[in-house]
């Protein structure tokens, strides 16, 4: 056996091998000596490890072959793989097969004229491919050397490629070194094919059948060069597979990057060191050129303003730079982030990656994150009274008109609820941005409303900030408590409403905006105009459509309906047992004026649910201001206003408690915080009849 050592086989010098001039006498002597030793092993059971003509590897393989019960006299060698499994293994090794075929094509003629056979085996020894002399292939087929046959040491005994698989290095076997007699008339050279990790993926075998007395044949083309050639071919196959694997990885990586870019909802642009666009994802292409024209290959200067070009020139990264894109003869406001691509040489920049988003899109995201969305619709406005139904009908008509609306109503009547319902009918996809004019200090309301550029004032954000008007683009701006807006801010707001464009504080460019204003107030704006506290021109601009929302005291038939709604909603949210309202409590609720309107009613029901016991809301469970504020004569409750005597005041309070509880002494005592015996004593003291 001739071997290219593993330490040599593992480097690029695998093709090195011994190439001494051929000695026919030595070849004959060695062939016959091995043949004789094999007979002694097979027929006399002599230990092959004692034969000096045998290499230790071949001797050990002979012994393993006997242990595996391999028949050395078999005329059919190996096992055949089932058809379904063969298809799977051919598919699994398709790249190996196609690569081998490609490299073998150049040597087909040489193989056929020289009487050689080349076979490719999988990692388990399965024959995957055969090429060479037709006569020799025919003979080998007769001993089962066919595609799908499993030839390895465990199935076929000692083989060149079997040892090559075990030793992981090129191996050449002389005929009688093969375990099976059917393979004694050939010389075979095999080399393993390894992957990048050093794992075996196949073997390549070059075989020449010599027949009997091979030393009497012309062996000029035989010997060591075949081992070197097959080893070199195996290395070539490995290199081709590695190259294909790298190309495949690059393709997968490229496809992955393309998919990632397609999934990113921001525009991604790659420019080279000359600012030419070398790559732009679909989102970026639409932002740069909405008409669908090609952008790759063009200079980024054709689309962006000087702010972006200054960053690209300075080569200093930036995040959230607000600038404009010029296309379709109009400007589009965008937000840019720019990072630079370092080159191999120090301090050399090869290009830049630009992330770009339309400001409108960023604003919408901000609105979603900050809750600038309208949750309520007209169906959420509860009530069956004529006045609330009239208000809802009028609001639906106004919603479709698209004009500015002024909502007039007392505090707590649900002005924002109406504003959200109007928005959801007119522009449900747009943002709903609310600003309470009375909740923001006078010196900050302009920056909140109009926004500001970076560095405009101390404490301002470095990159600036859009105002509520910008954020309301293509949506609704709800200005609550509009009567509290400073008079100097009103003039700027009026100009924005007339021009439909806004300039940030400290800015130099106008930004086009498209929004609808819904203003709300609990004040008499027209009277404020007469008193020079509100601009007349702004009043007429806001009050194109006016809608008065009725107070709760005008919606008597809606009060208990609202009570039930608030109780059910709160109990469902908190897990409380759903209580009922006693007749006495209902009477108090209906008689109360409700100056805080629906908002006060909702808070009163939340209080009552938390105070209730045994699933019942009674009078004592209602807020004190509700009970004490009921003044209808039928209740017998009196006011202590103007009373200066403690005794007279106590008498009135006890009388009111008895009236509130329907002369129920235990309940009245609990309401007053007294014991029952103490209440009985005081009733007798003040001569109050509990039946009155």
XYZ file of C-alpha atoms in Angstrom:
692
model
C 0.000 0.000 0.000
C 1.229 3.440 -0.918
C -0.010 6.364 1.136
C 0.296 10.122 0.949
C 0.736 10.920 4.614
C -2.119 12.741 6.358
C 0.178 15.606 7.344
C 0.948 16.084 3.657
C -2.625 15.416 2.539
C -3.923 18.195 4.747
C -2.017 20.951 2.948
C -1.701 22.249 -0.562
C 1.191 19.841 -1.314
C -1.061 16.799 -1.317
C 0.088 15.896 -4.846
C 3.615 15.129 -3.642
C 4.344 11.392 -3.804
C 7.167 8.983 -4.551
C 7.836 8.649 -8.264
C 10.755 6.275 -8.587
C 11.499 4.699 -12.002
C 9.346 1.606 -12.489
C 11.038 -1.714 -11.567
C 9.114 -4.648 -13.170
C 11.032 -7.274 -11.154
C 10.348 -5.610 -7.842
C 6.691 -5.099 -8.786
C 6.280 -8.813 -9.714
C 7.998 -10.002 -6.545
C 5.869 -7.806 -4.265
C 2.620 -8.695 -6.082
C 3.259 -12.423 -5.778
C 4.462 -12.146 -2.183
C 1.267 -10.342 -1.079
C -0.814 -12.877 -3.012
C 0.961 -15.735 -1.211
C 0.506 -14.094 2.206
C -3.196 -13.643 1.506
C -3.583 -17.383 0.829
C -1.839 -18.149 4.122
C -4.243 -15.754 5.872
C -7.387 -17.097 4.209
C -6.593 -20.812 4.208
C -4.276 -21.208 7.202
C -5.541 -18.384 9.403
C -2.082 -16.882 9.840
C -1.916 -13.418 11.444
C -1.368 -10.891 8.615
C 0.321 -8.481 11.011
C 3.367 -10.776 10.922
C 3.718 -10.438 7.122
C 6.558 -8.065 6.341
C 5.211 -7.339 2.867
C 1.962 -5.941 4.252
C 1.512 -2.492 5.708
C 0.022 -2.433 9.240
C -3.078 -0.600 7.890
C -3.854 -3.323 5.320
C -3.214 -6.109 7.839
C -5.572 -4.497 10.367
C -8.171 -4.033 7.620
C -7.990 -7.722 6.640
C -8.664 -8.693 10.242
C -11.632 -6.315 10.501
C -13.002 -7.663 7.207
C -12.946 -11.208 8.596
C -14.669 -10.019 11.806
C -17.375 -8.431 9.628
C -17.933 -11.816 7.951
C -17.055 -10.516 4.503
C -16.887 -13.363 1.962
C -13.543 -12.948 0.140
C -14.736 -15.214 -2.676
C -18.019 -13.336 -3.328
C -18.811 -12.583 -6.963
C -21.115 -9.722 -5.999
C -19.612 -7.103 -3.734
C -21.303 -4.703 -1.348
C -24.961 -3.987 -0.621
C -27.443 -2.179 -2.825
C -29.402 0.774 -1.509
C -33.231 0.830 -1.922
C -34.438 3.058 -4.744
C -36.184 5.613 -2.533
C -33.104 6.026 -0.328
C -30.863 6.208 -3.402
C -32.849 9.156 -4.761
C -32.459 10.916 -1.442
C -28.693 10.362 -1.236
C -28.205 11.449 -4.867
C -30.143 14.624 -4.110
C -28.165 15.176 -0.935
C -24.867 14.837 -2.847
C -26.002 16.609 -6.019
C -23.492 19.447 -5.615
C -20.618 16.989 -5.087
C -21.689 14.950 -8.148
C -22.108 17.958 -10.441
C -18.757 19.434 -9.363
C -16.967 16.110 -9.971
C -18.571 15.691 -13.393
C -17.507 19.180 -14.400
C -13.864 18.505 -13.507
C -13.833 14.986 -15.007
C -15.115 16.134 -18.408
C -11.598 17.233 -19.389
C -10.219 13.751 -18.626
C -12.937 11.538 -20.107
C -10.907 10.750 -23.225
C -7.804 9.881 -21.185
C -9.801 7.582 -18.912
C -11.349 5.684 -21.816
C -8.145 5.262 -23.829
C -6.062 4.249 -20.808
C -8.497 1.626 -19.501
C -9.184 3.496 -16.271
C -12.394 3.754 -14.266
C -13.126 6.692 -11.990
C -15.773 6.327 -9.308
C -17.175 8.824 -6.812
C -18.394 7.595 -3.443
C -20.412 9.269 -0.711
C -19.240 9.552 2.880
C -20.634 6.061 3.648
C -19.117 4.493 0.509
C -22.208 4.576 -1.738
C -21.241 4.765 -5.425
C -22.575 8.060 -6.781
C -20.942 8.279 -10.201
C -18.871 6.111 -12.608
C -16.847 7.196 -15.634
C -14.184 5.526 -17.828
C -13.498 2.652 -20.211
C -16.745 0.960 -21.300
C -15.336 -2.598 -21.118
C -13.938 -2.067 -17.666
C -17.196 -0.495 -16.460
C -19.048 -3.508 -17.835
C -16.822 -5.871 -15.848
C -17.132 -3.902 -12.650
C -20.885 -3.761 -13.062
C -20.847 -7.566 -13.157
C -19.438 -7.558 -9.608
C -22.016 -4.937 -8.500
C -19.984 -1.743 -8.986
C -23.094 0.268 -9.863
C -24.565 3.584 -8.729
C -26.340 2.944 -5.440
C -24.101 0.073 -4.292
C -22.567 0.592 -0.861
C -18.865 -0.259 -0.999
C -16.990 0.271 2.240
C -14.911 -1.832 4.586
C -17.972 -3.068 6.480
C -19.726 -4.298 3.320
C -16.851 -5.118 0.945
C -13.744 -5.648 3.043
C -10.403 -3.964 2.411
C -10.670 -1.325 -0.364
C -8.523 1.631 -1.357
C -11.299 4.132 -0.788
C -12.376 2.294 2.381
C -8.929 2.823 3.901
C -8.877 6.361 2.539
C -12.137 7.030 4.401
C -10.665 5.649 7.635
C -7.212 7.227 7.363
C -8.504 10.454 5.746
C -5.573 10.543 3.325
C -4.864 9.300 -0.238
C -4.262 5.529 -0.476
C -3.134 3.214 -3.311
C -3.710 -0.564 -3.105
C -2.097 -3.286 -5.201
C -4.553 -5.966 -6.422
C -4.048 -8.704 -3.785
C -4.148 -6.115 -0.982
C -7.912 -5.872 -1.628
C -9.746 -8.336 0.617
C -12.087 -9.714 -2.057
C -10.563 -12.016 -4.736
C -12.761 -10.366 -7.405
C -10.668 -7.184 -7.021
C -7.219 -8.832 -7.163
C -6.464 -7.912 -10.792
C -6.463 -4.123 -10.400
C -4.551 -1.260 -8.940
C -6.742 1.367 -7.224
C -5.869 4.850 -6.016
C -8.274 6.714 -3.711
C -8.376 10.142 -2.087
C -10.826 11.605 0.437
C -12.864 14.743 -0.229
C -13.213 16.905 2.874
C -15.345 19.923 3.731
C -14.197 23.165 5.377
C -14.537 21.637 8.843
C -12.344 18.656 7.963
C -15.261 16.215 7.808
C -15.385 13.527 5.117
C -17.996 14.132 2.421
C -16.858 11.577 -0.186
C -14.011 9.691 -1.836
C -12.628 9.552 -5.356
C -11.233 6.240 -6.727
C -9.166 5.652 -9.882
C -9.017 1.955 -10.885
C -7.164 0.053 -13.654
C -8.012 -3.601 -14.156
C -4.849 -5.570 -15.114
C -6.018 -9.167 -15.347
C -3.720 -12.087 -14.546
C 0.095 -11.679 -14.416
C -0.041 -7.837 -14.557
C 3.787 -7.581 -14.449
C 3.870 -8.957 -17.999
C 1.789 -6.001 -19.283
C 2.905 -2.592 -20.409
C 2.779 -0.574 -17.237
C 4.243 2.680 -18.498
C 1.064 4.575 -17.564
C 0.674 2.784 -14.247
C 2.041 3.479 -10.786
C 2.434 6.390 -8.474
C 1.326 9.136 -10.825
C -2.242 7.817 -10.551
C -2.243 8.344 -6.767
C -0.984 11.890 -7.147
C -3.477 12.605 -9.924
C -6.494 11.385 -7.966
C -5.285 13.279 -4.876
C -4.939 16.463 -6.922
C -8.393 15.949 -8.389
C -9.862 15.504 -4.897
C -8.227 18.774 -3.816
C -9.644 20.500 -6.897
C -13.132 19.194 -6.054
C -12.763 20.438 -2.482
C -11.724 23.890 -3.676
C -14.613 24.072 -6.129
C -17.062 23.043 -3.397
C -15.640 25.634 -1.023
C -15.925 28.296 -3.701
C -19.506 27.295 -4.469
C -20.323 27.256 -0.771
C -18.886 30.751 -0.356
C -20.795 31.947 -3.410
C -23.947 30.371 -1.980
C -23.380 32.093 1.345
C -22.819 35.399 -0.406
C -26.014 34.874 -2.389
C -27.978 34.025 0.758
C -26.447 37.003 2.545
C -27.293 39.287 -0.346
C -30.851 37.952 -0.522
C -31.151 38.340 3.245
C -30.005 41.951 3.062
C -32.394 42.613 0.177
C -35.249 41.129 2.219
C -34.282 43.141 5.299
C -34.193 46.348 3.257
C -37.587 45.520 1.764
C -39.066 44.900 5.236
C -37.754 48.142 6.728
C -40.470 50.779 6.518
C -37.863 53.547 6.471
C -36.036 54.655 3.351
C -32.489 53.267 3.235
C -29.988 54.789 0.783
C -26.353 53.791 0.241
C -24.082 56.337 -1.456
C -20.437 55.995 -2.484
C -17.627 58.424 -1.690
C -18.761 60.618 -4.586
C -22.328 60.734 -3.211
C -23.725 58.607 -6.028
C -26.628 56.382 -5.029
C -25.490 52.762 -5.253
C -28.489 51.213 -3.505
C -31.939 52.369 -2.406
C -34.727 50.214 -1.032
C -38.265 50.562 -2.351
C -39.340 52.948 0.412
C -36.402 55.269 -0.332
C -37.053 55.159 -4.074
C -40.675 56.237 -3.500
C -39.613 59.063 -1.190
C -36.959 60.349 -3.608
C -38.999 59.872 -6.765
C -42.726 59.164 -6.298
C -43.147 58.875 -10.090
C -41.176 55.628 -10.052
C -38.104 56.868 -11.916
C -34.730 55.225 -11.348
C -32.678 56.735 -8.541
C -29.674 54.400 -8.403
C -26.699 55.873 -10.241
C -27.846 59.452 -9.655
C -26.164 61.868 -7.259
C -27.969 62.336 -3.947
C -27.507 66.093 -4.481
C -30.272 65.920 -7.100
C -32.810 65.224 -4.345
C -31.744 66.656 -0.971
C -31.172 70.163 0.326
C -27.953 71.787 1.541
C -28.359 70.528 5.122
C -27.878 66.922 4.050
C -25.032 67.797 1.674
C -23.216 69.655 4.468
C -23.320 66.512 6.615
C -22.055 64.337 3.748
C -19.219 66.806 3.147
C -18.253 67.044 6.825
C -18.392 63.221 7.170
C -19.724 63.565 10.706
C -22.623 61.218 11.589
C -25.971 62.767 12.465
C -29.296 61.512 13.769
C -32.769 62.962 13.214
C -31.741 65.818 10.964
C -34.787 67.625 9.597
C -34.350 68.625 5.953
C -36.272 68.618 2.687
C -36.340 66.491 -0.452
C -36.988 68.134 -3.795
C -39.040 66.137 -6.257
C -42.056 66.582 -8.487
C -41.494 70.353 -8.332
C -42.381 70.366 -4.620
C -40.602 69.938 -1.325
C -41.239 67.109 1.100
C -40.127 67.480 4.703
C -38.127 64.512 5.956
C -36.053 63.294 8.885
C -32.546 61.993 8.061
C -30.006 59.888 9.948
C -26.588 59.497 8.305
C -23.771 57.062 9.176
C -20.502 56.735 7.244
C -18.836 53.581 5.854
C -15.173 53.317 6.921
C -12.634 52.126 4.347
C -9.702 49.765 4.802
C -7.281 52.654 4.994
C -7.286 54.700 8.171
C -9.569 57.747 8.150
C -10.815 56.956 4.644
C -14.567 57.006 4.074
C -15.988 54.792 1.324
C -19.530 56.128 1.432
C -22.548 56.594 3.676
C -25.811 54.957 4.698
C -28.752 57.354 4.849
C -31.998 56.556 6.651
C -34.876 58.816 5.659
C -38.512 59.092 6.735
C -41.199 61.542 5.753
C -41.851 63.934 8.640
C -45.533 63.213 8.215
C -44.911 59.544 8.933
C -42.760 60.329 11.979
C -45.455 62.657 13.284
C -48.069 59.933 12.934
C -45.877 57.553 14.932
C -45.419 60.217 17.610
C -49.173 60.719 17.758
C -49.782 56.999 18.185
C -47.157 56.692 20.922
C -48.430 59.775 22.784
C -52.068 58.718 22.522
C -52.998 61.330 19.916
C -55.813 59.190 18.606
C -59.563 59.534 18.821
C -61.172 56.607 20.648
C -64.822 57.664 20.695
C -67.562 57.627 18.066
C -71.093 58.994 18.047
C -72.410 55.636 19.278
C -70.337 56.141 22.440
C -72.302 59.297 23.334
C -74.963 57.867 25.649
C -78.383 59.442 25.929
C -81.904 59.359 24.495
C -83.071 62.841 25.424
C -84.254 65.122 22.656
C -81.565 67.721 23.334
C -78.636 65.281 23.180
C -80.026 63.584 20.063
C -80.359 66.993 18.406
C -76.746 67.789 19.321
C -75.527 64.457 17.885
C -77.498 64.919 14.646
C -76.095 68.398 14.204
C -72.552 67.176 14.957
C -72.838 64.450 12.285
C -73.830 67.066 9.697
C -70.994 69.368 10.739
C -68.488 66.504 10.602
C -69.071 65.936 6.907
C -68.826 69.647 6.100
C -65.098 69.760 6.877
C -65.215 73.314 8.269
C -63.873 74.489 11.630
C -66.246 73.860 14.530
C -66.741 75.672 17.844
C -68.147 73.499 20.651
C -69.879 75.456 23.409
C -70.807 73.871 26.705
C -70.285 73.811 30.433
C -67.353 71.976 31.943
C -67.893 68.229 31.977
C -70.578 68.066 29.279
C -68.377 65.963 26.950
C -66.982 68.478 24.482
C -63.896 66.352 23.726
C -66.123 63.294 23.311
C -68.014 65.163 20.583
C -64.734 66.366 19.044
C -63.385 62.809 18.789
C -66.655 61.536 17.305
C -66.583 64.297 14.666
C -62.951 63.451 13.825
C -63.680 59.722 13.510
C -66.449 60.432 11.049
C -64.480 62.933 8.948
C -60.800 61.885 9.119
C -60.563 58.592 11.037
C -57.158 57.694 9.545
C -55.539 60.986 10.536
C -54.150 62.101 13.909
C -56.311 63.662 16.609
C -54.101 66.154 18.467
C -55.490 67.871 21.558
C -54.176 70.974 23.306
C -55.697 72.430 26.468
C -55.029 76.155 26.224
C -55.624 76.726 29.938
C -53.225 73.997 31.086
C -50.053 75.410 29.464
C -48.159 78.480 30.734
C -48.452 81.543 28.508
C -44.731 81.542 27.690
C -44.833 77.940 26.442
C -48.084 77.776 24.496
C -46.527 79.107 21.253
C -43.742 76.494 21.263
C -46.331 73.777 21.968
C -48.578 74.978 19.180
C -46.074 75.973 16.481
C -42.948 73.988 17.432
C -39.388 75.322 17.372
C -36.032 74.859 15.671
C -33.024 73.533 17.576
C -31.233 76.134 19.701
C -34.109 78.624 19.557
C -34.096 79.100 23.301
C -32.375 77.763 26.414
C -33.483 74.210 27.162
C -34.739 73.569 23.638
C -34.053 70.167 22.092
C -30.968 70.192 19.858
C -32.811 69.013 16.735
C -35.918 71.068 17.349
C -39.434 69.834 17.857
C -42.626 69.869 15.806
C -45.640 71.646 17.272
C -49.184 70.397 17.694
C -50.175 71.948 14.372
C -47.533 69.938 12.479
C -48.529 66.785 14.331
C -52.163 67.371 13.345
C -51.316 67.330 9.606
C -54.075 65.494 7.703
C -56.068 65.199 10.910
C -57.798 67.278 13.576
C -56.439 69.859 16.017
C -58.655 70.042 19.118
C -58.146 73.324 21.024
C -59.857 72.951 24.377
C -60.530 76.020 26.535
C -59.773 78.230 23.524
C -60.923 81.292 25.515
C -57.766 81.031 27.628
C -55.388 81.357 24.648
C -53.170 84.469 24.999
C -54.223 87.320 22.701
C -50.724 87.528 21.143
C -50.839 83.830 20.186
C -54.260 84.254 18.601
C -52.830 86.415 15.794
C -50.261 83.756 14.824
C -52.894 81.010 14.932
C -55.171 83.070 12.693
C -52.390 83.424 10.102
C -51.798 79.652 10.131
C -55.523 78.992 9.652
C -55.639 81.406 6.705
C -52.406 80.281 4.966
C -52.473 76.563 5.894
C -48.756 76.671 6.605
C -46.760 77.054 9.801
C -43.284 78.325 10.660
C -41.580 77.018 13.762
C -40.204 79.407 16.341
C -36.699 80.326 15.187
C -37.378 78.845 11.764
C -36.972 80.335 8.296
C -39.176 78.038 6.224
C -42.903 77.543 6.109
C -44.223 73.980 6.412
C -47.489 73.199 4.579
C -50.167 71.787 6.894
C -53.639 70.402 6.294
C -55.778 70.132 9.406
C -59.202 70.914 10.782
C -59.724 72.869 13.993
C -62.337 71.916 16.551
C -62.302 74.484 19.357
C -64.149 74.161 22.644
C -65.034 76.659 25.350
C -67.247 77.080 28.409
C -67.014 80.856 28.089
C -68.988 83.385 26.085
C -66.416 84.102 23.366
C -68.528 86.760 21.703
C -68.715 88.690 24.977
C -64.923 88.312 25.290
C -64.630 89.842 21.822
C -66.673 92.843 23.014
C -64.330 93.151 25.983
C -61.215 92.938 23.694
C -60.135 89.671 25.310
C -60.532 87.609 22.133
C -59.868 88.492 18.494
C -63.000 88.992 16.436
C -61.385 87.674 13.215
C -60.219 84.504 14.973
C -63.665 84.040 16.515
C -65.311 84.075 13.085
C -62.603 81.756 11.701
C -63.232 79.221 14.490
C -66.982 79.570 14.765
C -67.828 78.741 11.153
C -70.025 76.023 12.645
C -71.232 76.294 16.251
C -72.556 73.439 18.345
C -74.013 73.837 21.840
C -73.795 70.754 24.056
C -76.598 70.644 26.638
C -75.797 70.406 30.373
C -76.860 67.321 32.308
C -79.648 69.151 34.169
C -81.424 69.547 30.803
C -81.134 65.792 30.150
C -83.208 64.378 33.017
C -84.172 61.220 31.123
C -80.476 60.465 30.452
C -79.238 60.661 34.062
C -80.148 57.162 35.260
C -79.099 55.692 31.886
C -75.678 57.287 32.321
C -75.510 56.106 35.953
C -76.071 52.504 34.901
C -73.485 52.784 32.122
C -70.806 54.198 34.425
C -71.495 51.595 37.130
C -71.338 48.679 34.678
C -68.186 49.975 33.009
C -66.364 50.547 36.303
C -67.383 47.183 37.794
C -66.262 45.354 34.663
C -62.899 47.130 34.759
C -62.248 46.603 38.483
C -64.048 43.321 39.173
C -66.537 44.790 41.663
C -69.909 43.125 42.156
C -72.490 45.009 40.074
C -74.748 46.884 42.551
C -78.255 48.274 42.096
C -79.404 51.774 43.054
C -82.042 52.123 45.759
C -85.167 54.214 45.028
C -84.109 56.772 47.645
C -80.679 57.154 46.023
C -82.269 57.471 42.561
C -84.476 60.249 43.904
C -81.435 62.158 45.220
C -79.558 61.638 41.927
C -82.480 62.948 39.847
C -83.063 65.966 42.100
C -79.434 67.087 42.150
C -78.377 69.957 39.863
C -75.074 68.311 38.696
C -73.035 71.485 38.140
C -70.082 69.322 37.026
C -72.331 67.611 34.474
C -71.511 64.152 33.075
C -67.964 64.164 34.443
C -69.242 64.770 37.980
C -71.892 62.083 37.564
C -69.286 59.523 36.482
C -67.088 60.321 39.488
C -70.087 60.099 41.815
C -70.918 56.613 40.534
C -67.324 55.442 40.996
C -67.476 56.725 44.591
C -70.817 55.029 45.182
C -69.636 51.650 43.866
C -66.665 51.736 46.228
C -68.859 52.748 49.185
C -71.750 50.356 48.492
C -72.476 47.264 50.599
C -74.427 44.074 49.938
C -74.812 44.962 46.228
C -76.865 48.123 46.918
C -76.115 51.804 46.401
C -78.129 53.743 48.953
C -78.284 57.437 49.845
C -75.430 57.250 52.341
C -73.174 55.829 49.632
C -73.460 58.926 47.468
C -70.979 61.822 47.803
C -71.941 64.290 50.577
C -72.165 67.245 48.197
C -74.778 65.385 46.154
C -76.926 64.500 49.174
C -76.621 67.906 50.806
C -77.162 69.752 47.539
C -80.649 68.324 46.989
C -83.156 71.022 47.865
C -86.544 69.849 46.629
C -89.268 70.551 49.190
C -90.670 67.030 49.051
C -87.581 65.757 50.840
C -87.993 68.096 53.784
C -84.318 68.987 53.658
C -83.507 72.505 54.849
C -80.533 74.782 54.455
C -78.461 75.943 57.423
C -77.391 79.093 55.612
C -77.746 82.068 57.945
C -78.099 79.915 61.059
C -75.782 81.004 63.892
C -76.993 78.766 66.704
C -75.231 75.388 67.063
C -78.355 73.804 68.477
C -80.526 75.003 65.574
C -77.907 73.862 63.046
C -77.711 70.415 64.686
C -81.480 70.152 64.620
C -81.591 70.935 60.883
C -78.772 68.484 60.108
C -80.571 65.670 61.996
C -83.835 66.589 60.283
C -82.106 66.463 56.866
C -80.523 63.069 57.646
C -83.891 61.620 58.609
C -85.446 63.014 55.432
C -82.604 61.683 53.267
C -82.965 58.158 54.638
C -86.777 58.072 54.634
C -86.873 58.270 58.482
C -84.713 55.112 58.741
C -83.093 55.609 62.163
C -80.214 53.085 61.715
C -79.293 54.579 58.326
C -79.660 58.159 59.564
C -77.499 57.397 62.604
C -74.811 55.903 60.353
C -75.028 58.878 57.985
C -74.578 61.291 60.955
C -71.874 59.185 62.578
C -73.956 58.724 65.745
C -75.109 55.720 67.734
C -78.818 54.806 67.484
C -79.444 55.581 71.175
C -77.795 58.993 70.759
C -79.978 59.741 67.738
C -83.139 58.703 69.651
C -82.150 61.020 72.500
C -81.549 63.984 70.183
C -84.840 63.359 68.306
C -86.613 63.554 71.654
C -84.537 66.589 72.672
C -85.449 68.557 69.520
C -89.015 67.176 69.522
C -88.568 65.635 66.062
C -91.062 62.922 65.231
C -89.352 60.083 63.305
C -92.598 59.512 61.438
C -92.602 63.022 59.946
